[in-house]
Short mmCIF file of C-alpha atoms in Angstrom, two decimals:
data_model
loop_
_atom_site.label_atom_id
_atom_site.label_comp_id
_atom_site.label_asym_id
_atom_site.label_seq_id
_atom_site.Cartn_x
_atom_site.Cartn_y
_atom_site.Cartn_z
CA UNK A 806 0.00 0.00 0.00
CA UNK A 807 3.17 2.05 0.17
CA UNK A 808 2.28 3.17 -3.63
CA UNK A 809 -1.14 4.28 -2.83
CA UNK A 810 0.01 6.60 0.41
CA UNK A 811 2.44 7.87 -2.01
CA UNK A 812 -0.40 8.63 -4.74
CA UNK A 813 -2.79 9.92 -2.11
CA UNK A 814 -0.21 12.14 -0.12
CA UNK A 815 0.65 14.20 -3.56
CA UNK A 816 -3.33 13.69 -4.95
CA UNK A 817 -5.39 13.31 -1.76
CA UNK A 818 -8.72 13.35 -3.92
CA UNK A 819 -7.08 10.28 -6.49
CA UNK A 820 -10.48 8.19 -6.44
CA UNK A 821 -9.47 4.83 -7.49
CA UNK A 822 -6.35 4.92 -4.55
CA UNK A 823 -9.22 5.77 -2.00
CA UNK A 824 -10.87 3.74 -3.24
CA UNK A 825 -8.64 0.81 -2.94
CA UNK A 826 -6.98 1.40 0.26
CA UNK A 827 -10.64 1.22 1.88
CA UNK A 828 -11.24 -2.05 0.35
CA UNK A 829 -8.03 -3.12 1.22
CA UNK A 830 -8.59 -2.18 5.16
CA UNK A 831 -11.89 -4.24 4.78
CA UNK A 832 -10.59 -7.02 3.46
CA UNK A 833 -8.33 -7.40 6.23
CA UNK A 834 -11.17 -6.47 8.60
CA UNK A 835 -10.11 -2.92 9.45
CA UNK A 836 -13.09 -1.39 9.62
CA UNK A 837 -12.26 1.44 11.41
CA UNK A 838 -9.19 2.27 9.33
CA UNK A 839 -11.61 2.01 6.11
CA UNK A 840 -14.23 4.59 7.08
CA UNK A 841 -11.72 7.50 6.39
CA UNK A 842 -10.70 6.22 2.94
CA UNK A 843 -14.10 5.15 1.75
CA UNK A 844 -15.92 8.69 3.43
CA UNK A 845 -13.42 10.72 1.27
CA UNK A 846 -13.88 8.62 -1.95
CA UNK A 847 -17.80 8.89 -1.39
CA UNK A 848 -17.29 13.10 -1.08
CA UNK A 849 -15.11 12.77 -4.38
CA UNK A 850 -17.36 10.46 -5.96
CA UNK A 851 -20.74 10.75 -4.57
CA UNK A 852 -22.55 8.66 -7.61
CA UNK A 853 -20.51 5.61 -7.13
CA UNK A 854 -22.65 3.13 -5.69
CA UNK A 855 -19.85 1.09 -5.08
CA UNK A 856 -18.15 3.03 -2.81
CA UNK A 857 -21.23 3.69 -0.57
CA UNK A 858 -22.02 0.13 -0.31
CA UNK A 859 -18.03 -0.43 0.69
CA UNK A 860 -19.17 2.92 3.47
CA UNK A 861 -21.93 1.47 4.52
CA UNK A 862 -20.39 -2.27 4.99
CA UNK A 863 -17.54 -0.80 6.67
CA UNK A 864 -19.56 1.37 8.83
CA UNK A 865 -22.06 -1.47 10.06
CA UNK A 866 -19.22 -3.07 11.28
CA UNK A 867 -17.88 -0.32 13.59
CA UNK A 868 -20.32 1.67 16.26
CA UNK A 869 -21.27 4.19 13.39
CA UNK A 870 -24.60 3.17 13.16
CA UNK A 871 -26.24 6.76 11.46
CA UNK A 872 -23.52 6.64 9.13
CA UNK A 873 -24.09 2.96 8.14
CA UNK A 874 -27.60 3.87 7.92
CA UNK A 875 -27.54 6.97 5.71
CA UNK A 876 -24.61 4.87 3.22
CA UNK A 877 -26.84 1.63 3.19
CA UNK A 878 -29.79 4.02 2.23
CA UNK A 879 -27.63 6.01 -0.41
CA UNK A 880 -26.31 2.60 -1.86
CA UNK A 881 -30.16 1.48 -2.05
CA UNK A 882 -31.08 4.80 -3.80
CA UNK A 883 -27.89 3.89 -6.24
CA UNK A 884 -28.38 0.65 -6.63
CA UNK A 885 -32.13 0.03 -6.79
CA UNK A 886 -31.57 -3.42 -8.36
CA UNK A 887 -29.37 -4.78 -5.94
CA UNK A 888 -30.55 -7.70 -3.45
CA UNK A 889 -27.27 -7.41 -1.20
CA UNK A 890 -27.12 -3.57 -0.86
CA UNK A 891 -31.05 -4.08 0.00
CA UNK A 892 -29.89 -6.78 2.86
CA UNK A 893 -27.16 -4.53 4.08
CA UNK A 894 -29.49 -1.43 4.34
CA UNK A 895 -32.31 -4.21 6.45
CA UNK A 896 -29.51 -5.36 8.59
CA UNK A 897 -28.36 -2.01 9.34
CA UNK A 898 -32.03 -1.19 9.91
CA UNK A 899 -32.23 -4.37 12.21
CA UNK A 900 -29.21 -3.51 14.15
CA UNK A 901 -30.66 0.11 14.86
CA UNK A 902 -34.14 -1.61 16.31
CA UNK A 903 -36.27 -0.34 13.25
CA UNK A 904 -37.72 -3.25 12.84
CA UNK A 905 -40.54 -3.26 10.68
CA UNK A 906 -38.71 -1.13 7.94
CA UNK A 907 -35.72 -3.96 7.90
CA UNK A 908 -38.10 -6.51 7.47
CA UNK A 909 -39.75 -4.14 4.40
CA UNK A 910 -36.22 -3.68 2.81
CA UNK A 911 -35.36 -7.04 3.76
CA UNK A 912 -38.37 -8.83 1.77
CA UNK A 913 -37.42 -6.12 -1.35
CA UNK A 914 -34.23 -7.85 -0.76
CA UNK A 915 -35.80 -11.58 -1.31
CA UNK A 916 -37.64 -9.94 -4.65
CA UNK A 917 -34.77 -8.74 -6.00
CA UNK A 918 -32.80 -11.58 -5.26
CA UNK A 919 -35.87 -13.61 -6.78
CA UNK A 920 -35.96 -15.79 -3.31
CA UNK A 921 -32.44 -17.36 -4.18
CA UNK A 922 -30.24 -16.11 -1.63
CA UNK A 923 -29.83 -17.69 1.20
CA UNK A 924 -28.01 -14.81 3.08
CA UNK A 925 -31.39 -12.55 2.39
CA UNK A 926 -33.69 -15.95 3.88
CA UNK A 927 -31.57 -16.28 6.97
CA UNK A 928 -31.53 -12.70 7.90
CA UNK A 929 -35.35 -12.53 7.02
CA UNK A 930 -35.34 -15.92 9.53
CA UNK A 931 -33.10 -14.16 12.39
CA UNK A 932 -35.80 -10.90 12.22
CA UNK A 933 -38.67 -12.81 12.52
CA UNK A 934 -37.52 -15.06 15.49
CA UNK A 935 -35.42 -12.51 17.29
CA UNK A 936 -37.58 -9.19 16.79
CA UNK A 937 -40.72 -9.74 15.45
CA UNK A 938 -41.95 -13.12 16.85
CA UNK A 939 -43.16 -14.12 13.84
CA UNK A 940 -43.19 -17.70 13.54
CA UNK A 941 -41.46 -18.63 10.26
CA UNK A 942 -43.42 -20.88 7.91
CA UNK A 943 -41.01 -21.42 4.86
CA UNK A 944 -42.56 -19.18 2.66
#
């Protein structure tokens, strides 16, 4: 990552190395160490759906809840075809206690994903038992 500092310290807007170092901290689990990187790509790039889904993954995964909210939501308004930035806006919405909207975004999620992804079923299954004391009948 040595390169990218370098690129970033003389062009500290260079989109693609913010871009890349965020996704690098994330892929070694650095949340925290993302957030920075991704938040100024986002400001450089705020159309990239991309990068607000890589925000909003990084930022679920830290105590940033509002900002993982307000990423998940701009990923969602982005993306509106995309089953797994729907999940990660329900399970942001689920880990803030809003309930009845993640299970809303959640079951958009199942549409999209045209009820073939297990990730969106099992997160739908978690709400339901957990939360809403639904009892969950397969469908």
């Amino acid at each position: 990552m040595h390169n990218l500092d370098l690129a970033l310290k003389a062009f500290p807007d260079y989109f693609d190395a913010l871009n890349r170092v965020g996704r690098e901290y994330i892929r070694l689990k650095k949340f925290s160490e993302a957030v920075p990187y991704l938040k100024r790509a986002s400001i450089v790039n705020s159309k990239d759906p991309k990068i607000w889904y890589a925000l909003a993954y990084a930022t679920c995964n830290t105590d940033l809840l509002a900002d993982c909210l307000e990423s998940a939501k701009k990923a969602t308004d982005l993306s509106p075809k995309s089953a797994d930035v729907f999940l990660l806006y329900g399970m942001a919405l689920r880990k803030s206690q809003q309930y009845e909207q993640a299970e809303s975004i959640m079951l958009k999620a199942k549409d999209l994903a045209e009820n073939k992804n297990p990730d969106v079923s099992w997160n739908l299954a978690l709400l339901y038992e957990r939360n809403l004391n639904h009892i969950v009948t397969g469908k």
